[in-house]
Short mmCIF file of C-alpha atoms in Angstrom, two decimals:
data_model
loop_
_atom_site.label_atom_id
_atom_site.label_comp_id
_atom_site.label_asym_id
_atom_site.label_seq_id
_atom_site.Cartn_x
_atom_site.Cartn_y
_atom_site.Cartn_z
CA UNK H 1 8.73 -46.33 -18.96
CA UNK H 2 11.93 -45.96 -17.48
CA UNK H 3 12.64 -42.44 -18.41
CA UNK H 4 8.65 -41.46 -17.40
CA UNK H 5 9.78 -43.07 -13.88
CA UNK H 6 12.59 -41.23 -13.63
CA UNK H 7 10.70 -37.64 -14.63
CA UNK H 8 8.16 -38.49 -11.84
CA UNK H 9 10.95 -38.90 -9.34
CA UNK H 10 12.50 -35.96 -10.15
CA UNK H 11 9.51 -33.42 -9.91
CA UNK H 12 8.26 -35.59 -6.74
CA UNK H 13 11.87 -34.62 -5.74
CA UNK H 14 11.85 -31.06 -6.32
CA UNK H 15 8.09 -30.92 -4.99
CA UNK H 16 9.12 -32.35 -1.72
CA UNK H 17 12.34 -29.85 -1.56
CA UNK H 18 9.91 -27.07 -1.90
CA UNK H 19 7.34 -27.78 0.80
CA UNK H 20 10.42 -28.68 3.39
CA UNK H 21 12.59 -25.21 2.44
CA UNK H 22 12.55 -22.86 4.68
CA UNK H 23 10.90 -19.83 2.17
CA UNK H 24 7.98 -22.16 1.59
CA UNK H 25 7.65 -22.81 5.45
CA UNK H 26 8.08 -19.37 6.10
CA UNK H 27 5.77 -18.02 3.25
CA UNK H 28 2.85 -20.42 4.26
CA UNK H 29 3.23 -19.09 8.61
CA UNK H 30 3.09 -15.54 6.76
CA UNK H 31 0.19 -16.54 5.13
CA UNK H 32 -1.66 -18.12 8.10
CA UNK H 33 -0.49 -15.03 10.09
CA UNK H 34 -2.55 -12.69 7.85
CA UNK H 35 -5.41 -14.41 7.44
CA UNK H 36 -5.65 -13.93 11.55
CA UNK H 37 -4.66 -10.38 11.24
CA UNK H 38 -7.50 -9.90 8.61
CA UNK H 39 -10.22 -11.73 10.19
CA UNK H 40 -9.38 -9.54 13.54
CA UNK H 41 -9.15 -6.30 10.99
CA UNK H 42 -12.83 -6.92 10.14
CA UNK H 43 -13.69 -7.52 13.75
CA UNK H 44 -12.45 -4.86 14.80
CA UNK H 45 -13.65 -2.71 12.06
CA UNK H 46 -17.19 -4.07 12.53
CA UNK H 47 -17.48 -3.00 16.16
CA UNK H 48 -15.98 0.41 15.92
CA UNK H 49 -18.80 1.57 12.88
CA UNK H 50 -21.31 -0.73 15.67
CA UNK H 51 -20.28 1.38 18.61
CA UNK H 52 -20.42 4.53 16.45
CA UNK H 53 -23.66 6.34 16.68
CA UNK H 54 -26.35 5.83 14.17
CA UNK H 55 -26.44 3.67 11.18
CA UNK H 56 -27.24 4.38 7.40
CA UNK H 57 -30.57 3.82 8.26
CA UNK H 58 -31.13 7.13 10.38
CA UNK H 59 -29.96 9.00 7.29
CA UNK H 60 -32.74 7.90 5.44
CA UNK H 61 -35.13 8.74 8.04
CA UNK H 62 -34.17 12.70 7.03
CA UNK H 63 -36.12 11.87 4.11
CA UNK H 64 -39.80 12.81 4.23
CA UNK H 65 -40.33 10.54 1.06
CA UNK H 66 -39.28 7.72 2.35
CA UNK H 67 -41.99 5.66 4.36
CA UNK H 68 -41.13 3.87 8.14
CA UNK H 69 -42.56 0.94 5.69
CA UNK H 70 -40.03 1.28 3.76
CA UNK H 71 -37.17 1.86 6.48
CA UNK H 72 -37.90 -1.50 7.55
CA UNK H 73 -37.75 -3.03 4.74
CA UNK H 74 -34.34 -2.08 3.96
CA UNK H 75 -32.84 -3.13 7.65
CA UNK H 76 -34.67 -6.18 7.10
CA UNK H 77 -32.71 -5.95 3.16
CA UNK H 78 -29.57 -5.53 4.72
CA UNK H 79 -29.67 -7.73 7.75
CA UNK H 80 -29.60 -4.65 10.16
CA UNK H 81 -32.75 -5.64 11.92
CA UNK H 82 -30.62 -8.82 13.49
CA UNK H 83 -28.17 -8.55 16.70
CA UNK H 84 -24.61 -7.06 16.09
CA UNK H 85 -22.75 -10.90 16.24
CA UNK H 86 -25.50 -12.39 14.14
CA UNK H 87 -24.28 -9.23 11.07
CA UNK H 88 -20.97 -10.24 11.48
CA UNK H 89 -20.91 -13.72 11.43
CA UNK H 90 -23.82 -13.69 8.86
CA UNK H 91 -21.15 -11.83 7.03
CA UNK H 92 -17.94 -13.91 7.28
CA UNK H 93 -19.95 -16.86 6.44
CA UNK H 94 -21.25 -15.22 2.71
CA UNK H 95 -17.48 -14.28 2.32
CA UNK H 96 -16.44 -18.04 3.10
CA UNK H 97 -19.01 -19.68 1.00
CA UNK H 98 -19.41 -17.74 -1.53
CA UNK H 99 -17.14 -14.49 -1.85
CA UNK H 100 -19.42 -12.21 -0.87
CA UNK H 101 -18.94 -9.28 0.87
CA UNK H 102 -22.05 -7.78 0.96
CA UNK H 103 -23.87 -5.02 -0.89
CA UNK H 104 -23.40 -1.74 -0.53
CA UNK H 105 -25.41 0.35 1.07
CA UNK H 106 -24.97 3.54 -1.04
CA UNK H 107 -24.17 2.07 -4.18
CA UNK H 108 -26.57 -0.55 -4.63
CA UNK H 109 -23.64 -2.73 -5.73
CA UNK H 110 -21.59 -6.06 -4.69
CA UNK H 111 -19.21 -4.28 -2.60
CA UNK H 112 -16.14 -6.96 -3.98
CA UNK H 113 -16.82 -5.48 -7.57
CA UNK H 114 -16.49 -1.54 -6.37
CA UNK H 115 -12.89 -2.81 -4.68
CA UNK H 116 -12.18 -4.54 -7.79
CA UNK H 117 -12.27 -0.75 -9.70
CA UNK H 118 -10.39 1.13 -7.20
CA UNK H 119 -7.78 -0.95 -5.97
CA UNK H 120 -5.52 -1.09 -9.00
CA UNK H 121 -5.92 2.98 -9.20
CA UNK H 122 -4.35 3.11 -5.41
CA UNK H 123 -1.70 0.63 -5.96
CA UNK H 124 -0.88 2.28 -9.18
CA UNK H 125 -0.30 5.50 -7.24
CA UNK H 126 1.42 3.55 -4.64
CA UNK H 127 3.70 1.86 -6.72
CA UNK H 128 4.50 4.64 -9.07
CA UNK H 129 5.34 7.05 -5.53
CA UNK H 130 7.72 4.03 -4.30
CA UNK H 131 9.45 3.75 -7.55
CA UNK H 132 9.70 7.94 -7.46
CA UNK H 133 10.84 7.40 -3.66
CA UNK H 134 13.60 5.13 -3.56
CA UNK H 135 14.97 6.26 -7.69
CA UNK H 136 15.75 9.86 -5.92
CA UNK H 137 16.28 9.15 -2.11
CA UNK H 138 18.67 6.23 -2.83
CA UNK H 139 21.05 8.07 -4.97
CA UNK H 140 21.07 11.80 -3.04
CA UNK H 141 21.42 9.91 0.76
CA UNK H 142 24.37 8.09 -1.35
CA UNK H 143 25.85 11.41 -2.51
CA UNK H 144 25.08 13.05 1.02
CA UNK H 145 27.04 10.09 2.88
CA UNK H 146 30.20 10.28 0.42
CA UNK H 147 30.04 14.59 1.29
CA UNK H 148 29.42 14.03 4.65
CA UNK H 149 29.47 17.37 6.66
CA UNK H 150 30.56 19.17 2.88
CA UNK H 151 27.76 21.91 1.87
CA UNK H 152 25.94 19.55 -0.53
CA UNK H 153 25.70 17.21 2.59
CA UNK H 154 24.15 20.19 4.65
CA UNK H 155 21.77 21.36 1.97
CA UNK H 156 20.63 17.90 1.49
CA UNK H 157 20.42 17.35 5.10
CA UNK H 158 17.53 20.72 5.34
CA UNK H 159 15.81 19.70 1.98
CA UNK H 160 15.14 16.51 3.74
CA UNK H 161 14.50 17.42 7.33
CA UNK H 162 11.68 20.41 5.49
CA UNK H 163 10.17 17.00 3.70
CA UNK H 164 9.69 15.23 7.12
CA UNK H 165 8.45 18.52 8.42
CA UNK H 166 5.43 18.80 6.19
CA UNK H 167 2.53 16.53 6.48
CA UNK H 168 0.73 14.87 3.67
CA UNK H 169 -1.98 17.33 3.31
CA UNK H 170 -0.09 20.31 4.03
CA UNK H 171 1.71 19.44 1.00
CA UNK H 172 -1.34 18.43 -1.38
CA UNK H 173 -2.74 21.81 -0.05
CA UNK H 174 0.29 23.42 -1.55
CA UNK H 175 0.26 21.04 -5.21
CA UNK H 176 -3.20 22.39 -5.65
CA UNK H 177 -2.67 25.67 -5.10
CA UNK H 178 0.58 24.94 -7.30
CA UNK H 179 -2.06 23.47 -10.05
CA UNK H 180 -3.77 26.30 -10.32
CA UNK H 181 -1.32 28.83 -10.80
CA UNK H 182 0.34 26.64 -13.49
CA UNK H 183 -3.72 25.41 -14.98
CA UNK H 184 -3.93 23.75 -17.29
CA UNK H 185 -0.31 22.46 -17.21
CA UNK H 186 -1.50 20.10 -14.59
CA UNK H 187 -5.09 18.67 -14.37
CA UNK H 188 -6.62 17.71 -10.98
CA UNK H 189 -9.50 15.25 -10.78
CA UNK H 190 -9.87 11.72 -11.39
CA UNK H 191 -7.14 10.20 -12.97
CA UNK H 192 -8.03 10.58 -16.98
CA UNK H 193 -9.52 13.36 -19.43
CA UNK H 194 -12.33 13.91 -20.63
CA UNK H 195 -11.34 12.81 -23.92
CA UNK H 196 -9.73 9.63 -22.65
CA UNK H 197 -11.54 7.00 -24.56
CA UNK H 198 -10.67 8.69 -27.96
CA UNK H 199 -6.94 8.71 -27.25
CA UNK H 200 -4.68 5.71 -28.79
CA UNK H 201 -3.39 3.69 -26.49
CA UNK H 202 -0.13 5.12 -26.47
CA UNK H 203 -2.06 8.64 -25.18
CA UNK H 204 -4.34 6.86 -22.42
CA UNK H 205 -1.37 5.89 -21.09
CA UNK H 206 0.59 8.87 -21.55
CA UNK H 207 -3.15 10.88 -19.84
CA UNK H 208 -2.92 8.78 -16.78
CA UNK H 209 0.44 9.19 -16.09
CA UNK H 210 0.22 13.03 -16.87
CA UNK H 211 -3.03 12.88 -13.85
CA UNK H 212 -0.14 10.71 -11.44
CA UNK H 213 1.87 13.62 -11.19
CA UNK H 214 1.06 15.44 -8.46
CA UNK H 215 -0.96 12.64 -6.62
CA UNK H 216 2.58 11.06 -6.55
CA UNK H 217 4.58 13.89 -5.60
CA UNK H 218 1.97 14.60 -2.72
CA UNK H 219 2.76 10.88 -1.59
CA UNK H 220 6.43 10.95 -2.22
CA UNK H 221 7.71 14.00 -0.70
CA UNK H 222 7.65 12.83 3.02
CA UNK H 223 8.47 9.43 2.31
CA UNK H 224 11.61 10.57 0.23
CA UNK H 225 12.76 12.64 3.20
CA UNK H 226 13.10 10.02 5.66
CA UNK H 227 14.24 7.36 3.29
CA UNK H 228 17.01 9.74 2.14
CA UNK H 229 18.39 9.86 6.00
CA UNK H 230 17.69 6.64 6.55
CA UNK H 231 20.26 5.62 3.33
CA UNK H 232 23.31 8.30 4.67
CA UNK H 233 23.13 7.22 7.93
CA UNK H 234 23.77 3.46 7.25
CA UNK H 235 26.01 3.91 4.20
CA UNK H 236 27.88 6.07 6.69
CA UNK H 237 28.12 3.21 8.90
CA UNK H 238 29.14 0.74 6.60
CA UNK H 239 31.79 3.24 5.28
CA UNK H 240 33.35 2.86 8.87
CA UNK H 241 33.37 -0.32 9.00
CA UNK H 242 37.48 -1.93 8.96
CA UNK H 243 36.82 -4.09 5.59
CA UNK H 244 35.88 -0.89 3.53
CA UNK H 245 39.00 1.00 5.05
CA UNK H 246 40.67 -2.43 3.43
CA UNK H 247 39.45 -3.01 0.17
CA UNK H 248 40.64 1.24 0.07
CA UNK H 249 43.75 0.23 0.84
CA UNK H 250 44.11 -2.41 -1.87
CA UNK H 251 43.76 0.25 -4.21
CA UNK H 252 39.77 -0.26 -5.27
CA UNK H 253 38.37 2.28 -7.03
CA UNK H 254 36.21 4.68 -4.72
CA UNK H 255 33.19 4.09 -7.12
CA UNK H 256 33.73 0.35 -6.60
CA UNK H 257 33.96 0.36 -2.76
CA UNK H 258 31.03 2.38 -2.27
CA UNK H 259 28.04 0.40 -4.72
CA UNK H 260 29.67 -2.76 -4.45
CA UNK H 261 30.82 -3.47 -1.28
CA UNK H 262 29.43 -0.77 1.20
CA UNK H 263 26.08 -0.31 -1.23
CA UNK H 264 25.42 -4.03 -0.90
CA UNK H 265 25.64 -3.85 2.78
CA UNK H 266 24.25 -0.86 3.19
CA UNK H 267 20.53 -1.82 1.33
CA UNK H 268 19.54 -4.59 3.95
CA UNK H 269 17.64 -2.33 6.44
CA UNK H 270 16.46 -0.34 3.26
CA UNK H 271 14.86 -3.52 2.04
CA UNK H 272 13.68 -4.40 5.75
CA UNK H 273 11.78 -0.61 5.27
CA UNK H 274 9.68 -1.33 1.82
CA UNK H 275 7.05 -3.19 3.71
CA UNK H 276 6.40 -0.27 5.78
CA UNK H 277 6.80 2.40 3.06
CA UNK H 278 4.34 0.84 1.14
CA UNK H 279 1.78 0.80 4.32
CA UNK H 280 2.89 4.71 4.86
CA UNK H 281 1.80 5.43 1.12
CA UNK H 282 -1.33 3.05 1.46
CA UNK H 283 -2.03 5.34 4.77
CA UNK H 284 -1.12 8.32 2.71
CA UNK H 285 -3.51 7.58 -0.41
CA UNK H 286 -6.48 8.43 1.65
CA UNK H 287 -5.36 12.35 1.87
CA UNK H 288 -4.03 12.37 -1.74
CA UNK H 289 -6.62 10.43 -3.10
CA UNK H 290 -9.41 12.95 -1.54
CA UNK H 291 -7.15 16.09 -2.20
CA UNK H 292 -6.95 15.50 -5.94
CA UNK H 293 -10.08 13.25 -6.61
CA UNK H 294 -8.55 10.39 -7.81
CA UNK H 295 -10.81 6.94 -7.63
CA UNK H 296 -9.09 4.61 -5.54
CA UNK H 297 -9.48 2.77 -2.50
CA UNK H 298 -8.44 5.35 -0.20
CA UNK H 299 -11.23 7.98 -0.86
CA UNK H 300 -13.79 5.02 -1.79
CA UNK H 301 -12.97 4.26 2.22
CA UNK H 302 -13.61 7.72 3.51
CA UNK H 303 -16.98 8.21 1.58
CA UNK H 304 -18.02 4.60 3.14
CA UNK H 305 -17.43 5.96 7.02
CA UNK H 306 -18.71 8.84 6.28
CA UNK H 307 -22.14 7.28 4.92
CA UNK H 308 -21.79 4.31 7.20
CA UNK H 309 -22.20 2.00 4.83
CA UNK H 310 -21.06 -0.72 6.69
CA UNK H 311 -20.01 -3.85 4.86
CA UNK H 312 -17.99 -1.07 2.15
CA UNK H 313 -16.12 0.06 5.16
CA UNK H 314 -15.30 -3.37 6.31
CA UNK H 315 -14.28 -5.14 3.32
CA UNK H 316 -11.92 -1.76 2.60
CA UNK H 317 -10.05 -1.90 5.68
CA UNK H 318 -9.48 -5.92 5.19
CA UNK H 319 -8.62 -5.07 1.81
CA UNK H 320 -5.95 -2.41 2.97
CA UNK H 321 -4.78 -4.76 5.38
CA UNK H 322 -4.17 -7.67 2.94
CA UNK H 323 -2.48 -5.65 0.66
CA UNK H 324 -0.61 -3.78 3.82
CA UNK H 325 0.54 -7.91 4.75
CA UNK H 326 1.58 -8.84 0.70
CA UNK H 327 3.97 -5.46 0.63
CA UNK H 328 5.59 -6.39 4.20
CA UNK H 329 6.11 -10.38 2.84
CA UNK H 330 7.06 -8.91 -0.87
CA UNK H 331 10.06 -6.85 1.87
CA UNK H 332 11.27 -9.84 3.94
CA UNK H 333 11.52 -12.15 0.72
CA UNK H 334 13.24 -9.13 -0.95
CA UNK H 335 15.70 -8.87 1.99
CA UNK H 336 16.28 -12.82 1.54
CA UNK H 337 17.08 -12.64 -2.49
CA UNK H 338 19.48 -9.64 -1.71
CA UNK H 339 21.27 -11.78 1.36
CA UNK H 340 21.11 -15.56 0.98
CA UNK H 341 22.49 -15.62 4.51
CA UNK H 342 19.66 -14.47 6.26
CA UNK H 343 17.63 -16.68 8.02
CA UNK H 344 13.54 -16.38 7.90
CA UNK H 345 11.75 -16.59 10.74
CA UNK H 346 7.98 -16.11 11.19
#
């Protein structure tokens, strides 16, 4: 009995630690935070496809075949025959009692089970470009800080002010022309073969990856450009700084003083900047994702506008701005594992 008493005490302990830290606090005001930015995300989103002209209704109309009978029947279907506020807060309250976001207009499908396919393709292209990003940016900013004003400094210095220069699509333009030049080296459209379900799964792995390429070079190339200035300007700052100039003059080895001590300094704002990479390449999906067919959220979005299908549009954008909120809390919990002394603050 006694040593059950003292267990309980202990993990009633620790439980009451947790809820009073300040990550808990700060994770659960993050939380509450993006639940408001999401519900005025859908809001907004609502009014703007409201205030657009037309509805996915008037398409059908185009249709000799289909009857005004019918018409009506499907706004009556799809709730379109009630006022604008009465759609939207019909809406929110199927999401809050029973997870529903709707149907689809186009597809004929719950619209939560259509996210469900394509948001792990656009996070795995996300993921895969931020991984690309920061594995090359970190090390050549490093390299172009150490050479400042040297000719590898310079060269890097163009290479990444022509990456800024070029917008996403101008370079997916390019990768596809690129593809076909090189065809069949490098397939374009969707993100497996046609062959995929007979590969081991060793090879459905190695297919998808081989389909990433240039999807995540299209996403990468303008991110890696400013991240790569962004890392030699504030390693070049640290590297000024009086307790570098020290730990030189105590006879540390140069490798030493710049990944340990200036490095570690260095990374803070770098961390600070994954939350909003990670909403660039979100934003930046939607070109790749069209220019080289691949099934994710992104392109599932644009199709959605441009058929008007209302409650696919809606739940996309709240989707893009949950996961836009996750990446920019994943960044400031990052930035608190990496430097114990800095405080949270919602």
């Amino acid at each position: 009995m006694t040593a059950t008493k003292i267990s309980l005490e202990t993990s009633r302990d620790w439980l009451i630690r947790l809820i009073t830290s300040e990550t808990f606090i700060y994770v659960v005001k993050r939380i509450l935070q993006a639940l408001f930015t999401l519900l005025l995300a859908s809001a907004l989103s609502f009014f703007i496809i409201k205030l657009s002209p037309g509805d996915y209704v008037d398409t059908l109309r185009q249709n000799p075949k289909i009857s005004p009978e019918r018409i009506e029947e499907i706004r009556r279907q799809f709730g379109l025959d009630k006022s604008w506020p009465e759609q939207y807060f019909l809406w929110l309250w199927r999401i809050f009692t029973k997870g529903d976001f709707g149907t689809s207009f186009v597809y004929q499908r719950s619209v939560a089970s259509l996210l469900w396919e394509r948001v792990p393709a656009t996070l795995l292209l996300a993921i895969a470009s931020l991984i690309v990003t920061w594995a090359i940016a970190i090390p050549l900013g490093i390299i172009a800080a150490v050479k400042q004003n040297r000719p590898t400094d310079r060269i890097l210095q163009v290479i990444s002010y022509a990456g800024q220069g070029f917008p996403s699509f101008i370079t997916a333009l390019f990768l596809l022309i690129f593809a076909q030049f090189t065809s069949p080296l490098f397939p374009v459209g969707s993100m497996t073969s046609i062959d995929h379900a007979d590969l081991s799964w060793f090879g459905k792995i190695i297919d998808v990856v081989w389909h990433m390429i240039l999807p995540t070079v299209a996403l990468s190339i303008t991110s890696f450009a400013g991240l790569q200035r962004i890392t030699r300007g504030e390693l070049l700052d640290v590297l000024r700084q009086d307790y570098i100039q020290t730990a030189r003059a105590k006879g540390l080895p140069e490798n030493r003083v710049i990944y340990v001590h200036a490095l570690r300094n260095a990374i803070n704002p770098l961390i600070t900047l994954l939350g909003f990479e990670l909403a660039s390449l979100l934003g930046g999906a939607f070109i790749a994702e069209q220019f080289f067919n691949w099934p994710g959220l992104g392109r599932l979005t644009l199709q959605a506008v441009i058929a008007k299908d209302q409650y696919l549009v809606m739940a996309s954008l709240v989707m893009s701005a949950l996961l836009l909120n996750i990446g920019n809390l994943f960044a400031d919990l990052m930035l608190k594992v990496a430097d114990p002394r800095i405080k949270l603050d919602a």
